Tab-separated table of C-alpha atoms and ligand atoms in Angstrom:
chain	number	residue	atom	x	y	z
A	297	UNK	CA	18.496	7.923	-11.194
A	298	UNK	CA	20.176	7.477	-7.635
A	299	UNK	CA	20.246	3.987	-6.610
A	300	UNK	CA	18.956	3.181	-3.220
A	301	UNK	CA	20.165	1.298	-0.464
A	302	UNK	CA	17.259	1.106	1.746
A	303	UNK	CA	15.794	-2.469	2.469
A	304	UNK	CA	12.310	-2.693	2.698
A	305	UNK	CA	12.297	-4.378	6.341
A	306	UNK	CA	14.916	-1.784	7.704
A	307	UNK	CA	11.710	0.685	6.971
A	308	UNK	CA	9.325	-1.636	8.694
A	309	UNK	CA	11.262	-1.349	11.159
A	310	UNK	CA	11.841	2.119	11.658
A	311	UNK	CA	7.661	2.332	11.097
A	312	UNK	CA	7.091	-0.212	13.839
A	313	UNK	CA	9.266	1.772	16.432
A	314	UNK	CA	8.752	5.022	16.122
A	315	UNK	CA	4.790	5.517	14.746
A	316	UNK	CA	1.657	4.426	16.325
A	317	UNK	CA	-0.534	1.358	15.548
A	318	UNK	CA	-3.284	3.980	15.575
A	319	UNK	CA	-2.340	4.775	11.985
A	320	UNK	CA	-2.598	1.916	9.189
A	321	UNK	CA	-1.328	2.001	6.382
A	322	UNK	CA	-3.542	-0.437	3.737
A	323	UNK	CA	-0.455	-2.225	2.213
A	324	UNK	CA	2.968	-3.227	4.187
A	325	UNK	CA	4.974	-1.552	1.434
A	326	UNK	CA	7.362	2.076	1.200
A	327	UNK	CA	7.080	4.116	-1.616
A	328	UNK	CA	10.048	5.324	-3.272
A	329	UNK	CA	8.128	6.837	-6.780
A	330	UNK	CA	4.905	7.733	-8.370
A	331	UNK	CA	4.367	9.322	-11.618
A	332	UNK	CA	0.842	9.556	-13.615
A	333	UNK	CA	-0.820	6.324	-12.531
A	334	UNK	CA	2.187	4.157	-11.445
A	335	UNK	CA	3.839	3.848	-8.246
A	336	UNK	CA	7.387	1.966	-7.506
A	337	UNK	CA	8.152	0.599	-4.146
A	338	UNK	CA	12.078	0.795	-2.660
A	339	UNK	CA	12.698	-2.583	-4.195
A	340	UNK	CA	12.215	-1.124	-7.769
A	341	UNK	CA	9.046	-3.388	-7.971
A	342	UNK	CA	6.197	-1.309	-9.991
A	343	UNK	CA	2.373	-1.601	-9.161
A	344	UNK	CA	-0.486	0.293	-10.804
A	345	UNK	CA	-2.161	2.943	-8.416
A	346	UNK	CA	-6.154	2.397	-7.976
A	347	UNK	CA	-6.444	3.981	-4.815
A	348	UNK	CA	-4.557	7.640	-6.074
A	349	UNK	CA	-3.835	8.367	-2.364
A	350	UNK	CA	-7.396	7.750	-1.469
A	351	UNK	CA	-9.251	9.605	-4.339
A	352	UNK	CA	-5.908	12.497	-4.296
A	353	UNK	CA	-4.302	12.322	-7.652
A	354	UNK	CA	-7.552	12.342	-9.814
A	355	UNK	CA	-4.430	14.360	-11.942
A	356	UNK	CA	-2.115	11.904	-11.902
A	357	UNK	CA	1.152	11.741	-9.751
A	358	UNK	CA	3.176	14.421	-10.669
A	359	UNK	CA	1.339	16.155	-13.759
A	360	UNK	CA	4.075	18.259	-15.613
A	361	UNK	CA	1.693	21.414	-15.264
A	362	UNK	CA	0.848	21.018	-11.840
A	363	UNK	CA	4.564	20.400	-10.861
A	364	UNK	CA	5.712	23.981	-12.985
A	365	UNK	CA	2.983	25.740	-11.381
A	366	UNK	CA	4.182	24.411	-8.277
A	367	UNK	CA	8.323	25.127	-8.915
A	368	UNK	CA	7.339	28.720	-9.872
A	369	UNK	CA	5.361	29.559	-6.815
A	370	UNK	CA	8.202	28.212	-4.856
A	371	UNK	CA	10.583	30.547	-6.299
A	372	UNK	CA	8.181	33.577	-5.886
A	373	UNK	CA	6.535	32.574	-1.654
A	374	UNK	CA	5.661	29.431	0.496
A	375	UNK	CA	3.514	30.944	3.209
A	376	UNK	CA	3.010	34.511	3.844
A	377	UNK	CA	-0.244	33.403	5.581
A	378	UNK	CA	-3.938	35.106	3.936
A	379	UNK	CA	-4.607	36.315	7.571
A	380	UNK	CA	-1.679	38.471	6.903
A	381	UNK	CA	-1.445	39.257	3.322
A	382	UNK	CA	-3.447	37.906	0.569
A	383	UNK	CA	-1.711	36.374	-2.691
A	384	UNK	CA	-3.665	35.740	-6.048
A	385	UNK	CA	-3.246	32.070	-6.622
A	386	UNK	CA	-5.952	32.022	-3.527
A	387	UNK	CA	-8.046	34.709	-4.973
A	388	UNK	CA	-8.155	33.141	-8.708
A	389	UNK	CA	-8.688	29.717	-7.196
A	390	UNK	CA	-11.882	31.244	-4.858
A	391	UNK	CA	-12.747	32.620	-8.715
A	392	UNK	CA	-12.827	29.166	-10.658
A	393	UNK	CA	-14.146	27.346	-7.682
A	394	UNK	CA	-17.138	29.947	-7.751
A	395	UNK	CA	-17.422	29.082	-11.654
A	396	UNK	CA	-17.775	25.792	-11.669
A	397	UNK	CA	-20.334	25.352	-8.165
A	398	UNK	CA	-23.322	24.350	-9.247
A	399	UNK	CA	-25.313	27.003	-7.111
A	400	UNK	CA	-27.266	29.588	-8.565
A	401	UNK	CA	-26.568	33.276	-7.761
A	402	UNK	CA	-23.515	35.332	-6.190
A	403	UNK	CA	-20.893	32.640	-4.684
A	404	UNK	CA	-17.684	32.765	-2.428
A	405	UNK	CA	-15.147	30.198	-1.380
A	406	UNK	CA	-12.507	30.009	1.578
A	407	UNK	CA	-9.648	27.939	1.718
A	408	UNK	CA	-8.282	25.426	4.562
A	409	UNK	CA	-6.061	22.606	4.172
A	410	UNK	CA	-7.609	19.478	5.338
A	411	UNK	CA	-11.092	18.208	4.707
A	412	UNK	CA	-11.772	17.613	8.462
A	413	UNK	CA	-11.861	21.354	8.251
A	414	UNK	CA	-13.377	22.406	5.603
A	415	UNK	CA	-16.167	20.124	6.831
A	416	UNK	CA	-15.445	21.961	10.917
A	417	UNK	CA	-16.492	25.210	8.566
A	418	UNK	CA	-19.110	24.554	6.998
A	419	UNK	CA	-20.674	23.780	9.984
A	420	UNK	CA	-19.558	26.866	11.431
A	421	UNK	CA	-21.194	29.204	9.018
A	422	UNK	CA	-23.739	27.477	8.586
A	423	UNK	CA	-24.558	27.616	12.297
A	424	UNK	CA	-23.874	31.319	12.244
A	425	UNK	CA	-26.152	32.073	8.893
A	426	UNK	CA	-28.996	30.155	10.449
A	427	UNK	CA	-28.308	31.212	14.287
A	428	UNK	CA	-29.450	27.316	14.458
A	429	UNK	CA	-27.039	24.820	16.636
A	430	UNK	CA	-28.245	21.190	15.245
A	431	UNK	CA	-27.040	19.697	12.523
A	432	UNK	CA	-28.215	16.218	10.776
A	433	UNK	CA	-25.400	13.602	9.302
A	434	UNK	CA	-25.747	10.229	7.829
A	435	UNK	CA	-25.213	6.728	9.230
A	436	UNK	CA	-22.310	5.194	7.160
A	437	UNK	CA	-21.282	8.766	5.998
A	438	UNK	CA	-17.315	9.648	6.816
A	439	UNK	CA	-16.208	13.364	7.107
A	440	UNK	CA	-13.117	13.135	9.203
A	441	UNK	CA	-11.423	12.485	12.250
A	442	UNK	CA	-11.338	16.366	14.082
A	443	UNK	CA	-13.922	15.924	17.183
A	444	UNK	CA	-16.531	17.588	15.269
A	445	UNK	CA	-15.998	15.862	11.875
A	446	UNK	CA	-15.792	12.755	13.593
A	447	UNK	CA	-19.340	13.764	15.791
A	448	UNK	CA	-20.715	13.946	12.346
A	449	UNK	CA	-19.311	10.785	11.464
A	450	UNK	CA	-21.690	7.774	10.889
A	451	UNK	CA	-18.870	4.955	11.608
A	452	UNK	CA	-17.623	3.119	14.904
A	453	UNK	CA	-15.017	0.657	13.697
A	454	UNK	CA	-12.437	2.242	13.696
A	455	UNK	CA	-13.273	5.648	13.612
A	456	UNK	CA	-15.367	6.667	16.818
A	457	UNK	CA	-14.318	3.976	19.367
A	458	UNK	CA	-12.059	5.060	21.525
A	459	UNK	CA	-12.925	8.698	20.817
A	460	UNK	CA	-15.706	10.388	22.605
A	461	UNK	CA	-17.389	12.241	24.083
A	462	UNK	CA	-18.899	13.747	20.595
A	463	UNK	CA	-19.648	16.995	19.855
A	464	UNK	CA	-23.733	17.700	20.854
A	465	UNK	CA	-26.333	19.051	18.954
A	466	UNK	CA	-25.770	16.214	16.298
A	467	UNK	CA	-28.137	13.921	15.070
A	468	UNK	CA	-28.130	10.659	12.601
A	469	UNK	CA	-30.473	8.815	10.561
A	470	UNK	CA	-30.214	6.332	7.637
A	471	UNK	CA	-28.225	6.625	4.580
A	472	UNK	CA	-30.412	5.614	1.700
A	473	UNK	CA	-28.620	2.429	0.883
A	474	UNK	CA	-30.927	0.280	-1.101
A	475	UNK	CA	-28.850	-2.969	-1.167
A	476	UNK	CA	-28.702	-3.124	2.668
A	477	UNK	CA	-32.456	-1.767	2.584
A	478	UNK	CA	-32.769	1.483	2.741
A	479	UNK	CA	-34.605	2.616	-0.017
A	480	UNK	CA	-35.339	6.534	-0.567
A	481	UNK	CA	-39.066	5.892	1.176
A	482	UNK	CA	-37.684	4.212	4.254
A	483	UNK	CA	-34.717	6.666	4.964
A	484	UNK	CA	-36.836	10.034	4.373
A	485	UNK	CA	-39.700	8.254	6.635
A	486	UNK	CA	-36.523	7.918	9.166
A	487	UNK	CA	-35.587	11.465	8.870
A	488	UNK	CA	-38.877	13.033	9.404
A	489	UNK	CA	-39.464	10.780	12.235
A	490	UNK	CA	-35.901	12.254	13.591
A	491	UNK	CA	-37.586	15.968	13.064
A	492	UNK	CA	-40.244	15.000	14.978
A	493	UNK	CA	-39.222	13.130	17.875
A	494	UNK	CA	-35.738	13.952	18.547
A	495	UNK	CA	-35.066	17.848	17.121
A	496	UNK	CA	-36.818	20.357	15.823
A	497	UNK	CA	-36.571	21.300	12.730
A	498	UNK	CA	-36.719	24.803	13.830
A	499	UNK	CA	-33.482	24.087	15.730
A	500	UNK	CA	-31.458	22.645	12.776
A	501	UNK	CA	-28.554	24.526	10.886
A	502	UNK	CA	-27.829	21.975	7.873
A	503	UNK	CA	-27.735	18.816	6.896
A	504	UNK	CA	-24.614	17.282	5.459
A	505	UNK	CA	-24.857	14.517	3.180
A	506	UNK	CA	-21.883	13.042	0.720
A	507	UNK	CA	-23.977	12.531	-3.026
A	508	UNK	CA	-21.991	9.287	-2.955
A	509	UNK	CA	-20.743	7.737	0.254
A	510	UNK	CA	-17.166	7.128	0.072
A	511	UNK	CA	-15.303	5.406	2.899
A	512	UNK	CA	-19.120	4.280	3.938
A	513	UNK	CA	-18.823	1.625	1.041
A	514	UNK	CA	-19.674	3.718	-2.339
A	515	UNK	CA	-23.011	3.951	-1.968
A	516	UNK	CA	-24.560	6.604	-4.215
A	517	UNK	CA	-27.778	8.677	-2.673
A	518	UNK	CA	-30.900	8.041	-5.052
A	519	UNK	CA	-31.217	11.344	-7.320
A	520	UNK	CA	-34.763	11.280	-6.111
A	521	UNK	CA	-33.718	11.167	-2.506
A	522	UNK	CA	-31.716	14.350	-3.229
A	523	UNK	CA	-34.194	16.499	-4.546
A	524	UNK	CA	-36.762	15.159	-1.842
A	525	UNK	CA	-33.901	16.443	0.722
A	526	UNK	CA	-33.916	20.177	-0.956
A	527	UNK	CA	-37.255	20.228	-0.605
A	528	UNK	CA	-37.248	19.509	3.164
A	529	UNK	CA	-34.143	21.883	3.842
A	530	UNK	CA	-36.116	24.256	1.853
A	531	UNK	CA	-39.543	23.738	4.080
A	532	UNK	CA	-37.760	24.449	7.576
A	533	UNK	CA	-35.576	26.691	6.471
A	534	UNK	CA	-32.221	24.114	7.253
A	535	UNK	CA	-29.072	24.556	4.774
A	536	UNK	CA	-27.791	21.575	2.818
A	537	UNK	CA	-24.100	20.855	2.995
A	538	UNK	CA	-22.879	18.316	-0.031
A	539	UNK	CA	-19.720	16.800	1.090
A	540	UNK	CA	-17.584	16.680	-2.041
A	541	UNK	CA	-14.261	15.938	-0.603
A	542	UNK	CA	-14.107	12.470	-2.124
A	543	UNK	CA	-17.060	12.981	-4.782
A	544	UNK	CA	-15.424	16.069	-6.488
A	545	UNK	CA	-13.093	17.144	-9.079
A	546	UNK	CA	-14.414	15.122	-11.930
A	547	UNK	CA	-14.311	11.421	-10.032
A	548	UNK	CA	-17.962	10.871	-10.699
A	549	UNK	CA	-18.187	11.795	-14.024
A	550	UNK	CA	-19.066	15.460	-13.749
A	551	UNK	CA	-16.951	17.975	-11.756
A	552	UNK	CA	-19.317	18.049	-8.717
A	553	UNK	CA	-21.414	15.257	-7.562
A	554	UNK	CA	-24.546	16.861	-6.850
A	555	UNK	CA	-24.607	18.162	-10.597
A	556	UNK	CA	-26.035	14.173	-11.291
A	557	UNK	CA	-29.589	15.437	-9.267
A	558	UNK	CA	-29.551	19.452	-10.544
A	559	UNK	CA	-29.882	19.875	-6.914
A	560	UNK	CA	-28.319	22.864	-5.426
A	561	UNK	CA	-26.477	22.807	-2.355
A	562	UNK	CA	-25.847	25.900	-0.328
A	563	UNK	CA	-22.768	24.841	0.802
A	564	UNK	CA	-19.883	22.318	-0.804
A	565	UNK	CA	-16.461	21.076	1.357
A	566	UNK	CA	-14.036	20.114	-1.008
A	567	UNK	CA	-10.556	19.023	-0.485
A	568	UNK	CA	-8.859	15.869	-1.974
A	569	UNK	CA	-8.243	15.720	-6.050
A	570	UNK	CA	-8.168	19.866	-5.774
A	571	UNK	CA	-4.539	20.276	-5.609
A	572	UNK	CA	-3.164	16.929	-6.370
A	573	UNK	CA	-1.587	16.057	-3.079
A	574	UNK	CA	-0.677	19.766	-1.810
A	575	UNK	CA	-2.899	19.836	1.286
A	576	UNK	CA	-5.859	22.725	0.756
A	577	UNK	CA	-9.206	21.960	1.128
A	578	UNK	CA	-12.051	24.596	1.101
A	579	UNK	CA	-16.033	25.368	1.474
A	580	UNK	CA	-17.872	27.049	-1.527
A	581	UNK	CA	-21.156	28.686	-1.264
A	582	UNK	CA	-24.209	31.003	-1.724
A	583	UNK	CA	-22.578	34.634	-0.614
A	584	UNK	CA	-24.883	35.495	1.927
A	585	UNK	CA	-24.499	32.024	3.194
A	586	UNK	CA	-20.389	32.359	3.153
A	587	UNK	CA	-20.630	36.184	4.563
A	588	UNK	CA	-22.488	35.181	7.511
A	589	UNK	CA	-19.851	34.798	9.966
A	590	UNK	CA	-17.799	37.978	10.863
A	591	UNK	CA	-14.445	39.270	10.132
A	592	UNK	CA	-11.801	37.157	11.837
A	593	UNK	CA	-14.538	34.417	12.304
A	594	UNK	CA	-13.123	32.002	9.760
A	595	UNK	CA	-9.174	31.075	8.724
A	596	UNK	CA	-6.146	29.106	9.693
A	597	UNK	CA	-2.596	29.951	9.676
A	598	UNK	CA	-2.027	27.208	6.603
A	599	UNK	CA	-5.450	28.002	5.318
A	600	UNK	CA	-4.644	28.357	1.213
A	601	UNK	CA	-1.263	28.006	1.060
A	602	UNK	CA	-0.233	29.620	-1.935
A	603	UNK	CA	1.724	27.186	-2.949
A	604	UNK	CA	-1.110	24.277	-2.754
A	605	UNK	CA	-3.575	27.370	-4.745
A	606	UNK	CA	-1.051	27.115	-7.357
A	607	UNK	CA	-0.971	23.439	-7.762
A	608	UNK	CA	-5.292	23.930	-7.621
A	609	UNK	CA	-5.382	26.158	-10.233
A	610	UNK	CA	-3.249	23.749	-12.349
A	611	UNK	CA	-5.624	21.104	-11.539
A	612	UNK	CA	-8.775	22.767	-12.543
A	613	UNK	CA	-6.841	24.290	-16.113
A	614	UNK	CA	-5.932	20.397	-16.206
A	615	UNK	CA	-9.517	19.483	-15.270
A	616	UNK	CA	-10.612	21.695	-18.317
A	617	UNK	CA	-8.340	20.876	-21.140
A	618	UNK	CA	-8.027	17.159	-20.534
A	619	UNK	CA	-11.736	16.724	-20.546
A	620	UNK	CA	-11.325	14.530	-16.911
A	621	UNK	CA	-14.956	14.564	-15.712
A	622	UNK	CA	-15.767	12.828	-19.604
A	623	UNK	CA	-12.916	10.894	-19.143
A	624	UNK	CA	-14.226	9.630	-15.729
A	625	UNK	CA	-17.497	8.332	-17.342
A	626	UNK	CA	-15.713	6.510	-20.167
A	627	UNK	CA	-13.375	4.874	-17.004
A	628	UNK	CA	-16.299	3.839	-15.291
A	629	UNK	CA	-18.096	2.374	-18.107
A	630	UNK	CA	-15.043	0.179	-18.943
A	631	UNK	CA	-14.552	-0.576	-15.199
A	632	UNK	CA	-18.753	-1.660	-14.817
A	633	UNK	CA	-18.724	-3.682	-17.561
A	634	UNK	CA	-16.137	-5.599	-15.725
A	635	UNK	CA	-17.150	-5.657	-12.641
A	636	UNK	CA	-20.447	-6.931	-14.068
A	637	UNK	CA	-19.414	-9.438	-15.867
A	638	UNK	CA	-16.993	-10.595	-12.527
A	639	UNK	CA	-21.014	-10.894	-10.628
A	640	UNK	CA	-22.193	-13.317	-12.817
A	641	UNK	CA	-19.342	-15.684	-12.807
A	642	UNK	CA	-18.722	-15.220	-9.239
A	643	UNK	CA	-21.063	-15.590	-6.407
A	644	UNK	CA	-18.587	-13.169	-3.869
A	645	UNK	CA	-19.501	-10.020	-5.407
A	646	UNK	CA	-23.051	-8.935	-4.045
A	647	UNK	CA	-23.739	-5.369	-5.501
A	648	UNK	CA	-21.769	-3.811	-8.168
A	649	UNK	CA	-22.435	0.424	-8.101
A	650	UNK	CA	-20.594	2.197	-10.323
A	651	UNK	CA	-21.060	6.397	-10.923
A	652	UNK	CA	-18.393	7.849	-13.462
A	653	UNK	CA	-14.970	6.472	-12.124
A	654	UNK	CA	-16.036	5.770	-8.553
A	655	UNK	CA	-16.451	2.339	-8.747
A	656	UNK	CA	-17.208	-0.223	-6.072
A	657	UNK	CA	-17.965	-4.110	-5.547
A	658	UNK	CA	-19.667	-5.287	-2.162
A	659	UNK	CA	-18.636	-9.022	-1.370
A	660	UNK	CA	-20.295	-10.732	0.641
A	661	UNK	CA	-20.106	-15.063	1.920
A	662	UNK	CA	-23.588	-15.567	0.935
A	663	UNK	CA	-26.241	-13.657	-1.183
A	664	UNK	CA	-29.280	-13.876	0.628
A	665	UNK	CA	-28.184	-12.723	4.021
A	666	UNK	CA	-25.380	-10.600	2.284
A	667	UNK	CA	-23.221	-11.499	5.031
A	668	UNK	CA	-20.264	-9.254	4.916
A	669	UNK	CA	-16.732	-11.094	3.176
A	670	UNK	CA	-14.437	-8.966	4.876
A	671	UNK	CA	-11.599	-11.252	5.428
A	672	UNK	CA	-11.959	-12.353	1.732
A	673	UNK	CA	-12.099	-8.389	0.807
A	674	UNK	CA	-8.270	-8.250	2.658
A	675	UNK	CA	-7.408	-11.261	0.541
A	676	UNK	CA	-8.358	-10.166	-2.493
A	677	UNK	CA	-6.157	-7.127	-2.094
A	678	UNK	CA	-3.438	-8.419	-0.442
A	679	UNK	CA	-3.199	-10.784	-3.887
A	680	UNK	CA	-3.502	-7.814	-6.162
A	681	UNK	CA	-1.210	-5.779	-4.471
A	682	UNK	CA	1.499	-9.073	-5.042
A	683	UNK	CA	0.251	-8.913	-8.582
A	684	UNK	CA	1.287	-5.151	-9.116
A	685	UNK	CA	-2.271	-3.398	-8.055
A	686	UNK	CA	-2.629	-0.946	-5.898
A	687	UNK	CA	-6.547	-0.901	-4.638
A	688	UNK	CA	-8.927	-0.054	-1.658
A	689	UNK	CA	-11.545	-0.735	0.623
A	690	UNK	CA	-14.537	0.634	2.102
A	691	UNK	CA	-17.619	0.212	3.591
A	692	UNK	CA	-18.637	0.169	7.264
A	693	UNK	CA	-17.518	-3.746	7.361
A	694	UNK	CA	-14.946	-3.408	5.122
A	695	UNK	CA	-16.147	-5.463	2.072
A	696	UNK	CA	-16.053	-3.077	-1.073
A	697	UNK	CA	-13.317	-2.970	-3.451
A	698	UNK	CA	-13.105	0.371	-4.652
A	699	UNK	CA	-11.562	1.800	-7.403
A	700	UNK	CA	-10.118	5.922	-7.095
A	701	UNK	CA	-7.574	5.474	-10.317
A	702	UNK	CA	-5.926	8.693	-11.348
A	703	UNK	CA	-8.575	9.717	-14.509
A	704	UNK	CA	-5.637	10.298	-16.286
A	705	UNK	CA	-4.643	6.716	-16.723
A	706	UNK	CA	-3.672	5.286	-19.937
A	707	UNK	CA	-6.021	2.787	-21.644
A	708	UNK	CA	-3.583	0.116	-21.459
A	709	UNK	CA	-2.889	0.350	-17.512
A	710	UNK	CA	-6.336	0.569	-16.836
A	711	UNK	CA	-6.943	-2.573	-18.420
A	712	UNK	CA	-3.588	-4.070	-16.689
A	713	UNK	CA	-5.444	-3.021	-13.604
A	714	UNK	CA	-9.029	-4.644	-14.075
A	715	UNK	CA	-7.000	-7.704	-15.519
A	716	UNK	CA	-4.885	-8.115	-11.914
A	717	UNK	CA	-8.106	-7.341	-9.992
A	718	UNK	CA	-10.284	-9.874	-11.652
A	719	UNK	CA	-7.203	-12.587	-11.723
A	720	UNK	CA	-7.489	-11.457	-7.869
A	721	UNK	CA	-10.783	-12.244	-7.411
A	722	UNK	CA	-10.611	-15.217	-8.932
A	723	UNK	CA	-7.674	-16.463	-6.811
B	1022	PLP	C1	-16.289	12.586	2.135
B	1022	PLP	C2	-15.129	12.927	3.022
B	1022	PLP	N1	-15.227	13.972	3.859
B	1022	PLP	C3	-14.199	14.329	4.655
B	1022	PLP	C4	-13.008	13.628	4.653
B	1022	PLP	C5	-11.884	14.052	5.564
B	1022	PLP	O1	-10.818	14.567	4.827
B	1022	PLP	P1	-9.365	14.671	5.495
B	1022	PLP	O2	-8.867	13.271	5.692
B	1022	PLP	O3	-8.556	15.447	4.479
B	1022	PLP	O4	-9.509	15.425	6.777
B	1022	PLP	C6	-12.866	12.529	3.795
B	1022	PLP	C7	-11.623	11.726	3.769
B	1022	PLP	O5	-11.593	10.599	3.361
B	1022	PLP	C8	-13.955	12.168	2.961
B	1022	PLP	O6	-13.885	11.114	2.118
């Protein structure tokens, strides 16, 4: 291995000159390495990765099949662009994607590369199946930072800002988050109140909803809640869009979300764990649904990039073989019982919620007005992270720990992980 010269404050430097505050980055450290569920810095130190690239490498860092799938797509094209030729790595991938959807009946799928736009198209077909303009997001709920991705984002700090004016023709209403009081009851009573004073249901294309909120503080929706939000779609006609970007690939246990509730969405964004770092995201639905807008209505110049399908359809033989979606349940099991067992010694943690290997822990300064322990939150990681733990945060007051661990880590590294995490907490 080359040895490097590079000083860690010559970086921060460079960082501090030449890119914007606007960008963060959660810990003041470079990456030199990563492989499976390890990371090194450019000092040679080593930390254990729970945050995967946020909820990227559900893999692993460089998985030996998705980096020979990769090298031998390289050798063959790069880019040729689907708008100008197509390739098959796109066309199988659309095939297994279809497969594994849990949505009855004939399915397609179309390829982007971020999942600010897979989310951007969704919308858009969805708007042109229903010839419908509105569409209905959740408060808390986080599906990027394009204009309309960020309209249909249910976050100020630090997402919408400095940003606006939003996109019209969107509408919120309450994420059912028990713990800060939102059961199912109250949050449907809020919706249909928003069909009936503020749009029409008439006038609505979708609603978009993540099964589990993700940067919103890992909050999953009530399985009861789901089904009772089919039914309404179903009433007025309205298309449900699961957001799947974080929730999919096997992080909750099973390889979609929504398969938890048997409820069938018409249309699913995913984007994330699906190619293990190579940027393609995509949207995955009914046929008539996916048909609706006309030729040259959809696409990208990057859209699919074969080499990204490649490294997809690695993941999802990967997904298969290594059993990750079981793998993510057994994870989260292991990480609960922790985390549980953290609550009753220590009076930070307020809610532990926990579905397959998506993980999170809500602190808060006091339990009865669950006042938010954000500072401690920063603290906690900032001490892990000296420990030799990568982890992150979420939440719209940025006070759950959250776990996104490649589901390929070893048994022993996990347990190095939970070990730092709870020494962490404890500190
Ligand atoms: C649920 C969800 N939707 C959409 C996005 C946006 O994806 P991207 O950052 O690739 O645009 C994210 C990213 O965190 C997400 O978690």
């Amino acid at each position: 291995m080359t040895v490097r010269h590079v000083t860690e404050s010559e970086l921060a430097e460079l960082r501090a000159r030449y890119v914007p505050r606007g960008i963060t980055s959660a810990h003041p450290l470079t990456v030199d390495r990563a492989k499976g569920s390890e990371l090194w810095d450019v000092s040679g130190k080593r930390y254990i990765d729970f945050a995967g690239g946020i909820g990227v490498m559900n893999v692993g860092h460089a998985h030996p099949r998705v980096m020979q799938a990769v090298q031998e797509q390289l050798e063959r094209a790069t880019h040729t662009s689907f708008q100008v030729v197509h390739y098959e790595s796109y066309l199988r991938l659309a095939e297994r994607l279809c497969e594994v959807a849990p949505i009855a009946g004939a399915r397609k799928a179309i390829f982007f590369s971020t999942g600010a736009e897979a989310i951007e198209n969704a919308v858009k077909i969805a708007r042109a199946a229903t010839g419908r303009p509105a569409v209905i997001s959740f408060r808390g709920g986080f599906h990027g930072r394009t204009l309309l991705a960020l309209s249909l984002t249910g976050s100020v700090q630090p997402y919408k800002q400095d940003f606006g004016p939003y996109a019209t023709e969107i509408y919120q209403t309450p994420f059912p988050y028990a713990y800060r009081g939102w059961t199912t009851q109250a949050a449907m009573a809020d919706l249909e109140n928003l069909l009936e004073s503020e749009v029409s249901p008439k006038r609505v294309a979708a609603i978009v909803i993540e099964p589990v909120l993700g940067e919103g503080g890992f909050v999953p929706a009530p399985l009861d809640f789901m089904r009772k939000l089919r039914e309404l779609c179903d009433r007025h006609g309205m298309l449900l869009i699961a957001d799947e970007i974080q929730t999919g690939f096997g992080r909750t246990g099973k390889f979609f979300a929504m398969e938890h509730s048997g409820v069938q969405p018409d249309l699913i964004t995913v984007a994330k764990s699906m190619a293990a770092g190579f940027p393609l995201s995509g949207v995955i639905g009914r046929a008539e649904v996916m048909d609706a807008p006309d030729p040259g209505g959809l696409g990208g110049t990057f859209g699919g990039n074969p080499v990204a399908c490649a490294a997809g359809l690695a993941v999802m033989d990967i997904m298969r073989d290594e059993k990750l979606p079981e793998r993510a349940a057994r994870i989260g099991s292991v990480v609960e019982e922790r985390m549980e067992s953290w609550a009753k010694e220590n009076e930070l943690i307020g809610d532990v919620r926990v579905v397959g290997a998506m993980a999170g822990m809500e602190l808060v300064r006091d339990r009865k007005t669950k006042e938010a322990a954000d500072k401690e939150t920063a603290k906690v990681l900032a001490t892990a992270r000296e420990k030799g733990l990568i982890i992150l945060r979420c939440g719209t007051h940025h006070n759950v720990i959250r776990t996104l661990m490649p589901l390929t880590i070893p048994d022993d590294q996990l347990e190095q992980g939970l070990d730092i995490l709870g020494a962490s907490l404890g500190a």
